[in-house]
Coordinates of C-alpha atoms in Angstrom, one line a residue:
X1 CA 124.4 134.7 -163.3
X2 CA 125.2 131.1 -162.9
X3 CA 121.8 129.9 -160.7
X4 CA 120.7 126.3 -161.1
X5 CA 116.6 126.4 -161.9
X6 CA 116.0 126.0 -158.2
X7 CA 117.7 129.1 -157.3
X8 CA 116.1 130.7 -160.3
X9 CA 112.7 130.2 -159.2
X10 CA 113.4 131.0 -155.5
X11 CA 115.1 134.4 -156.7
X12 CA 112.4 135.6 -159.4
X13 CA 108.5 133.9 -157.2
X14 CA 106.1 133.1 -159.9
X15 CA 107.9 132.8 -162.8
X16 CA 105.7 133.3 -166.2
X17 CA 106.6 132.5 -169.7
X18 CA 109.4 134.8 -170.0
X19 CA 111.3 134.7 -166.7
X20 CA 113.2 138.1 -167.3
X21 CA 110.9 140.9 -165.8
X22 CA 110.7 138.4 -162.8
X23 CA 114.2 138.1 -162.4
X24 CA 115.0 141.6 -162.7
X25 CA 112.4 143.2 -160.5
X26 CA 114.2 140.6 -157.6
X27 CA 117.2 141.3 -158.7
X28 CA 116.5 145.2 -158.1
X29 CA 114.9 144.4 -154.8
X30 CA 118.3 142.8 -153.3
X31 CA 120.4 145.3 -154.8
X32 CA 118.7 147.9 -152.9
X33 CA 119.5 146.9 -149.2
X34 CA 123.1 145.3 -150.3
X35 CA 126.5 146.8 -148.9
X36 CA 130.1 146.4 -150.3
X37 CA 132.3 143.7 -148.6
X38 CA 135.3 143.5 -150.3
X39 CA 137.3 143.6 -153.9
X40 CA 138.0 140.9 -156.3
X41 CA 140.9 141.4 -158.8
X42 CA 141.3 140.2 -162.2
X43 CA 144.8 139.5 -161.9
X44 CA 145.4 138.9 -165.7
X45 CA 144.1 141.9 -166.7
X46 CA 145.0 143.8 -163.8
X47 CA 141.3 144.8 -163.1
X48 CA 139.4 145.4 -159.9
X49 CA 135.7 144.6 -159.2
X50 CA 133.9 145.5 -156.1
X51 CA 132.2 143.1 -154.6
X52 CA 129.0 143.6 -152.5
X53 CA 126.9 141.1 -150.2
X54 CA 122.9 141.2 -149.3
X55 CA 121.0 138.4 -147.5
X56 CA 122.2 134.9 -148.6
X57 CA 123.7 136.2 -152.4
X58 CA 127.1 137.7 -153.3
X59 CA 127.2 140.5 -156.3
X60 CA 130.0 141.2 -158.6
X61 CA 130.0 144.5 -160.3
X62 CA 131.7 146.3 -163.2
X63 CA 131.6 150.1 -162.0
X64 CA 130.3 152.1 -165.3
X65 CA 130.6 155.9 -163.7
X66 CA 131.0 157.4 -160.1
X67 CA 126.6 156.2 -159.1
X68 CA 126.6 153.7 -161.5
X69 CA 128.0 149.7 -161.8
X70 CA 126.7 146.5 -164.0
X71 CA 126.1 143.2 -162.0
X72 CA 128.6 140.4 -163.5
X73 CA 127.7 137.9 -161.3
X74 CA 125.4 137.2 -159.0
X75 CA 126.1 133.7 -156.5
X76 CA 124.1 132.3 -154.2
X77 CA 125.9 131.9 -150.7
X78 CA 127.8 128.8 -150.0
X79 CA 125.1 129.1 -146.7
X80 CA 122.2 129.0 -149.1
X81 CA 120.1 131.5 -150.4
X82 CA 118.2 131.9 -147.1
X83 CA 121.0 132.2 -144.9
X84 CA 124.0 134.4 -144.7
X85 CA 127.3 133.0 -142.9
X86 CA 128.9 137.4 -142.4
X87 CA 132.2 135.5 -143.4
X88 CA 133.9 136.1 -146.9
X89 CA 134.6 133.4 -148.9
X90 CA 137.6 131.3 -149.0
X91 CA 140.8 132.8 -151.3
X92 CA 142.4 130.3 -153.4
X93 CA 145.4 132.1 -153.7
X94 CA 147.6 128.8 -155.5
X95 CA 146.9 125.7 -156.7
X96 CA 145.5 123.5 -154.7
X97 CA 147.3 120.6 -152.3
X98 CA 145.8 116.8 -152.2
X99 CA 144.5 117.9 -148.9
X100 CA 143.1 121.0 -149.2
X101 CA 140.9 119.8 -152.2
X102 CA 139.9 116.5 -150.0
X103 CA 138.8 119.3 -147.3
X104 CA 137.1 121.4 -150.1
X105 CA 135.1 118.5 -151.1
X106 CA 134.0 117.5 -147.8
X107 CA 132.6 120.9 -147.5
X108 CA 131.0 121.0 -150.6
X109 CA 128.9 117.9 -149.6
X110 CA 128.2 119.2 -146.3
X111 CA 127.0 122.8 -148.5
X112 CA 124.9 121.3 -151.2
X113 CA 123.1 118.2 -148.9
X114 CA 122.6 121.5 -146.6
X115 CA 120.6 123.6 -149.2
X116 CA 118.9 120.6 -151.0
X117 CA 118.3 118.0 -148.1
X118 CA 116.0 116.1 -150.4
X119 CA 118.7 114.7 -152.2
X120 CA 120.0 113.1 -148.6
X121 CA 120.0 109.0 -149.7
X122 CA 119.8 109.3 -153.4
X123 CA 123.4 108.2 -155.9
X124 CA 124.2 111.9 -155.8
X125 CA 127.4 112.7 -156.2
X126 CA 128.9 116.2 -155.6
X127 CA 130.3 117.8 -158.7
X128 CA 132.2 121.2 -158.9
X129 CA 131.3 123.4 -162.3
X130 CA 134.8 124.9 -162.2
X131 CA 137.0 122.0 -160.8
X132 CA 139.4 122.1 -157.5
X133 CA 142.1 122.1 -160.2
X134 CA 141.1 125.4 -161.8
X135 CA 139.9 127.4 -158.6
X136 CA 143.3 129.0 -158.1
X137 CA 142.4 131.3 -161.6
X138 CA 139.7 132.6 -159.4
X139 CA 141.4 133.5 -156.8
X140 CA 138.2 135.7 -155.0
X141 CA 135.6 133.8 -155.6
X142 CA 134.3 130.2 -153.4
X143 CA 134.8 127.2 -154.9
X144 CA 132.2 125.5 -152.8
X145 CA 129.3 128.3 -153.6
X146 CA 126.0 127.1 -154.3
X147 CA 126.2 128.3 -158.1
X148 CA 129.2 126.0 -158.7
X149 CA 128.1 122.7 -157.3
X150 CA 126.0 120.4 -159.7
X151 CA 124.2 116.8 -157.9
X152 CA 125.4 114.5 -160.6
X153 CA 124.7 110.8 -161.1
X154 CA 127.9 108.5 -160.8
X155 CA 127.3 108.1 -164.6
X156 CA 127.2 111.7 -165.7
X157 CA 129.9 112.6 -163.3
X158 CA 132.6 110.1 -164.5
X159 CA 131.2 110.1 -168.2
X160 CA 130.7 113.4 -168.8
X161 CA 132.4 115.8 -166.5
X162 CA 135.0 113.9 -165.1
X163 CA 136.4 112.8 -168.6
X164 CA 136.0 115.9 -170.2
X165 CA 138.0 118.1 -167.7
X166 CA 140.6 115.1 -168.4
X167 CA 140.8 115.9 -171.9
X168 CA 141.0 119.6 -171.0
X169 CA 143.8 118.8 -169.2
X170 CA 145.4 116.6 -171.3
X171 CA 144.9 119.2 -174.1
X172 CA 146.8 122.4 -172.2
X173 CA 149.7 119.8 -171.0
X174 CA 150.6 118.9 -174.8
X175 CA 150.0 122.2 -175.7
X176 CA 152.9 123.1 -172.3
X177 CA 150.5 126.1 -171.9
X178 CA 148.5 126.7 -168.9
X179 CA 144.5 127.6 -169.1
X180 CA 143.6 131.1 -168.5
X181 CA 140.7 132.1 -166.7
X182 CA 138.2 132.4 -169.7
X183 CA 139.2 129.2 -171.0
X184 CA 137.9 127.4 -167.7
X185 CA 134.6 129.3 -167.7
X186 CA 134.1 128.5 -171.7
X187 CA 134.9 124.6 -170.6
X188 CA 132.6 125.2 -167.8
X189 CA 130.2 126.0 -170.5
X190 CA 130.5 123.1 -172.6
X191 CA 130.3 119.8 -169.6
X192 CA 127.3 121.9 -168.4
X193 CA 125.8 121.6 -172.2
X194 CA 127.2 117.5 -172.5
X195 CA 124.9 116.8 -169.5
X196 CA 122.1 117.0 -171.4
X197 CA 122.9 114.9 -174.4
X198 CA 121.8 111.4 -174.6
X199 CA 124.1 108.2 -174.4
X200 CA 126.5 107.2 -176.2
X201 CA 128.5 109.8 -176.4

Protein backbone atom coordinates (compact mmCIF):
# COMPACT_ATOMS: atom_id res chain seq x y z
CA UNK A 1 0.00 0.00 0.00
CA UNK A 2 1.38 3.39 -0.67
CA UNK A 3 -1.03 5.65 1.93
CA UNK A 4 0.39 8.82 3.36
CA UNK A 5 -0.34 8.71 7.44
CA UNK A 6 -3.53 10.64 6.88
CA UNK A 7 -4.94 8.05 4.76
CA UNK A 8 -3.59 5.43 7.17
CA UNK A 9 -5.50 6.63 10.06
CA UNK A 10 -8.67 7.32 8.10
CA UNK A 11 -8.56 3.62 6.66
CA UNK A 12 -7.60 1.67 10.01
CA UNK A 13 -10.01 4.36 13.04
CA UNK A 14 -8.22 4.13 16.28
CA UNK A 15 -5.04 3.10 15.51
CA UNK A 16 -3.03 1.43 18.72
CA UNK A 17 0.56 0.69 19.02
CA UNK A 18 0.81 -1.77 16.30
CA UNK A 19 -1.31 -0.43 13.49
CA UNK A 20 -1.59 -3.93 11.67
CA UNK A 21 -4.78 -5.71 13.07
CA UNK A 22 -6.42 -2.18 12.51
CA UNK A 23 -5.41 -1.99 9.12
CA UNK A 24 -6.36 -5.33 8.23
CA UNK A 25 -9.79 -5.76 9.83
CA UNK A 26 -10.60 -2.29 7.38
CA UNK A 27 -8.95 -3.63 4.77
CA UNK A 28 -11.23 -6.88 5.04
CA UNK A 29 -14.26 -4.74 5.52
CA UNK A 30 -13.78 -2.89 1.89
CA UNK A 31 -12.88 -5.92 0.19
CA UNK A 32 -16.10 -7.36 1.00
CA UNK A 33 -18.59 -5.01 -0.82
CA UNK A 34 -15.80 -4.25 -3.71
CA UNK A 35 -16.52 -5.33 -7.58
CA UNK A 36 -13.99 -5.81 -10.47
CA UNK A 37 -13.63 -2.76 -12.93
CA UNK A 38 -11.10 -3.50 -15.09
CA UNK A 39 -7.41 -5.24 -15.85
CA UNK A 40 -4.01 -3.76 -15.54
CA UNK A 41 -1.20 -5.46 -17.55
CA UNK A 42 2.30 -5.76 -16.65
CA UNK A 43 3.51 -5.21 -20.04
CA UNK A 44 7.22 -6.27 -19.30
CA UNK A 45 6.40 -9.29 -17.99
CA UNK A 46 3.51 -10.00 -19.93
CA UNK A 47 1.21 -10.29 -16.70
CA UNK A 48 -2.37 -9.40 -16.01
CA UNK A 49 -3.82 -8.11 -12.72
CA UNK A 50 -7.44 -7.56 -12.04
CA UNK A 51 -8.22 -4.63 -10.76
CA UNK A 52 -11.28 -4.04 -8.46
CA UNK A 53 -12.90 -0.64 -7.01
CA UNK A 54 -15.05 -0.14 -3.60
CA UNK A 55 -16.03 3.29 -2.22
CA UNK A 56 -13.36 5.99 -2.71
CA UNK A 57 -10.12 3.15 -3.00
CA UNK A 58 -8.86 1.19 -6.05
CA UNK A 59 -7.35 -2.60 -5.35
CA UNK A 60 -4.75 -4.40 -7.28
CA UNK A 61 -4.66 -8.07 -6.94
CA UNK A 62 -2.35 -11.03 -7.77
CA UNK A 63 -5.04 -14.02 -8.33
CA UNK A 64 -3.42 -17.08 -6.15
CA UNK A 65 -6.21 -19.87 -7.20
CA UNK A 66 -9.76 -19.86 -8.90
CA UNK A 67 -11.53 -17.99 -4.99
CA UNK A 68 -8.51 -16.73 -4.01
CA UNK A 69 -6.21 -13.25 -4.95
CA UNK A 70 -3.45 -11.18 -2.76
CA UNK A 71 -3.97 -7.33 -2.67
CA UNK A 72 -0.76 -5.60 -4.25
CA UNK A 73 -1.94 -2.32 -3.99
CA UNK A 74 -4.29 -0.59 -2.47
CA UNK A 75 -4.80 3.55 -3.68
CA UNK A 76 -6.90 5.89 -2.53
CA UNK A 77 -9.14 7.58 -5.31
CA UNK A 78 -7.89 10.53 -7.09
CA UNK A 79 -11.64 11.86 -5.70
CA UNK A 80 -10.48 11.09 -2.14
CA UNK A 81 -11.09 8.51 0.10
CA UNK A 82 -14.66 9.60 0.84
CA UNK A 83 -15.74 10.00 -2.58
CA UNK A 84 -15.89 7.88 -5.66
CA UNK A 85 -15.79 9.63 -9.23
CA UNK A 86 -17.45 5.70 -11.21
CA UNK A 87 -14.73 6.84 -13.86
CA UNK A 88 -11.48 4.69 -14.35
CA UNK A 89 -8.45 6.38 -14.18
CA UNK A 90 -6.52 8.03 -16.88
CA UNK A 91 -4.13 5.41 -19.19
CA UNK A 92 -0.79 6.79 -19.93
CA UNK A 93 -0.23 4.77 -22.73
CA UNK A 94 3.30 6.88 -24.01
CA UNK A 95 5.37 9.25 -22.73
CA UNK A 96 4.07 12.23 -21.86
CA UNK A 97 3.83 15.67 -24.11
CA UNK A 98 4.81 19.25 -22.47
CA UNK A 99 1.13 19.75 -22.39
CA UNK A 100 -0.36 16.86 -21.21
CA UNK A 101 1.95 16.91 -18.06
CA UNK A 102 1.11 20.86 -17.67
CA UNK A 103 -2.67 19.56 -17.64
CA UNK A 104 -1.67 16.56 -15.32
CA UNK A 105 -0.31 18.91 -12.86
CA UNK A 106 -3.10 21.27 -12.82
CA UNK A 107 -5.18 18.40 -11.92
CA UNK A 108 -3.08 17.22 -9.39
CA UNK A 109 -3.41 20.59 -7.51
CA UNK A 110 -6.98 20.76 -7.98
CA UNK A 111 -6.89 16.71 -6.41
CA UNK A 112 -4.73 17.14 -3.41
CA UNK A 113 -5.97 20.97 -2.26
CA UNK A 114 -9.47 18.99 -2.82
CA UNK A 115 -8.68 16.13 -0.20
CA UNK A 116 -6.52 18.25 2.24
CA UNK A 117 -8.13 21.86 2.02
CA UNK A 118 -6.21 22.77 5.07
CA UNK A 119 -3.14 23.15 3.17
CA UNK A 120 -5.14 25.99 0.97
CA UNK A 121 -2.58 29.30 1.51
CA UNK A 122 0.39 27.53 2.94
CA UNK A 123 4.15 27.18 0.40
CA UNK A 124 2.84 23.87 -0.65
CA UNK A 125 3.87 22.69 -3.56
CA UNK A 126 2.47 19.68 -5.45
CA UNK A 127 4.90 16.84 -5.82
CA UNK A 128 4.29 13.54 -7.81
CA UNK A 129 6.04 10.24 -6.02
CA UNK A 130 6.47 8.62 -9.49
CA UNK A 131 7.15 11.68 -11.77
CA UNK A 132 5.05 12.74 -15.11
CA UNK A 133 8.20 11.46 -16.76
CA UNK A 134 7.92 7.87 -15.58
CA UNK A 135 4.03 7.50 -15.59
CA UNK A 136 4.02 5.94 -19.13
CA UNK A 137 5.79 2.54 -17.28
CA UNK A 138 2.49 2.40 -15.55
CA UNK A 139 0.51 2.52 -18.07
CA UNK A 140 -3.00 1.49 -15.80
CA UNK A 141 -2.51 3.20 -12.99
CA UNK A 142 -3.34 7.40 -12.21
CA UNK A 143 -0.71 9.52 -12.02
CA UNK A 144 -2.69 12.12 -10.11
CA UNK A 145 -4.06 9.48 -7.36
CA UNK A 146 -4.06 10.53 -3.92
CA UNK A 147 -1.18 7.83 -2.95
CA UNK A 148 1.20 9.51 -5.42
CA UNK A 149 0.97 13.08 -4.56
CA UNK A 150 3.26 14.41 -1.64
CA UNK A 151 2.66 18.53 -0.31
CA UNK A 152 6.31 19.46 -0.40
CA UNK A 153 7.97 22.69 0.77
CA UNK A 154 9.65 24.68 -2.22
CA UNK A 155 12.94 23.51 -0.39
CA UNK A 156 12.34 19.83 -0.24
CA UNK A 157 10.84 19.73 -3.58
CA UNK A 158 13.74 21.36 -5.55
CA UNK A 159 16.41 19.91 -3.01
CA UNK A 160 15.46 16.75 -2.65
CA UNK A 161 13.01 15.35 -5.13
CA UNK A 162 13.49 17.47 -7.95
CA UNK A 163 17.34 17.01 -7.98
CA UNK A 164 17.30 13.54 -7.35
CA UNK A 165 14.93 12.35 -10.18
CA UNK A 166 17.58 14.69 -12.18
CA UNK A 167 20.36 12.49 -11.30
CA UNK A 168 18.09 9.43 -12.04
CA UNK A 169 17.84 10.66 -15.21
CA UNK A 170 21.06 11.74 -15.91
CA UNK A 171 22.21 8.33 -14.71
CA UNK A 172 19.94 6.01 -17.29
CA UNK A 173 20.91 8.62 -20.29
CA UNK A 174 24.81 7.86 -19.84
CA UNK A 175 24.04 4.58 -19.24
CA UNK A 176 21.72 4.89 -23.05
CA UNK A 177 19.34 2.50 -21.15
CA UNK A 178 15.84 3.28 -20.31
CA UNK A 179 14.44 2.72 -16.51
CA UNK A 180 12.19 -0.25 -16.13
CA UNK A 181 9.32 -0.15 -14.10
CA UNK A 182 10.89 -1.48 -10.81
CA UNK A 183 13.67 0.84 -10.99
CA UNK A 184 11.18 3.89 -10.80
CA UNK A 185 9.31 2.42 -7.76
CA UNK A 186 12.90 1.53 -5.94
CA UNK A 187 13.75 5.47 -6.77
CA UNK A 188 10.43 6.21 -5.57
CA UNK A 189 11.59 4.64 -2.47
CA UNK A 190 14.70 6.31 -1.91
CA UNK A 191 13.39 10.61 -2.46
CA UNK A 192 10.54 9.43 -0.15
CA UNK A 193 13.45 8.26 2.53
CA UNK A 194 15.80 11.75 1.64
CA UNK A 195 12.72 13.73 2.87
CA UNK A 196 13.43 13.01 6.04
CA UNK A 197 17.06 13.60 6.42
CA UNK A 198 18.27 16.84 7.80
CA UNK A 199 20.14 19.65 5.79
CA UNK A 200 22.87 19.66 4.17
CA UNK A 201 22.66 17.04 2.18
Amino acid sequence: SRLQPVQLRRLGAGLGGDPGPAVARAIRRLTSGARRVGTFRERRLGRRYPVFAVRGYRLLVRPLGPLQGEILTLAPQTAGPEKESGEAPPAVPRRLRGRERDRLRSAARAAYFQAYPRQRGRAVEVHHRVPLEWSHLFPGADPNRLSNLQGLSSRDHLRKASDLWTAFRNTYQRRREAPKPVDVLRYAAVVDRSLALPYPL
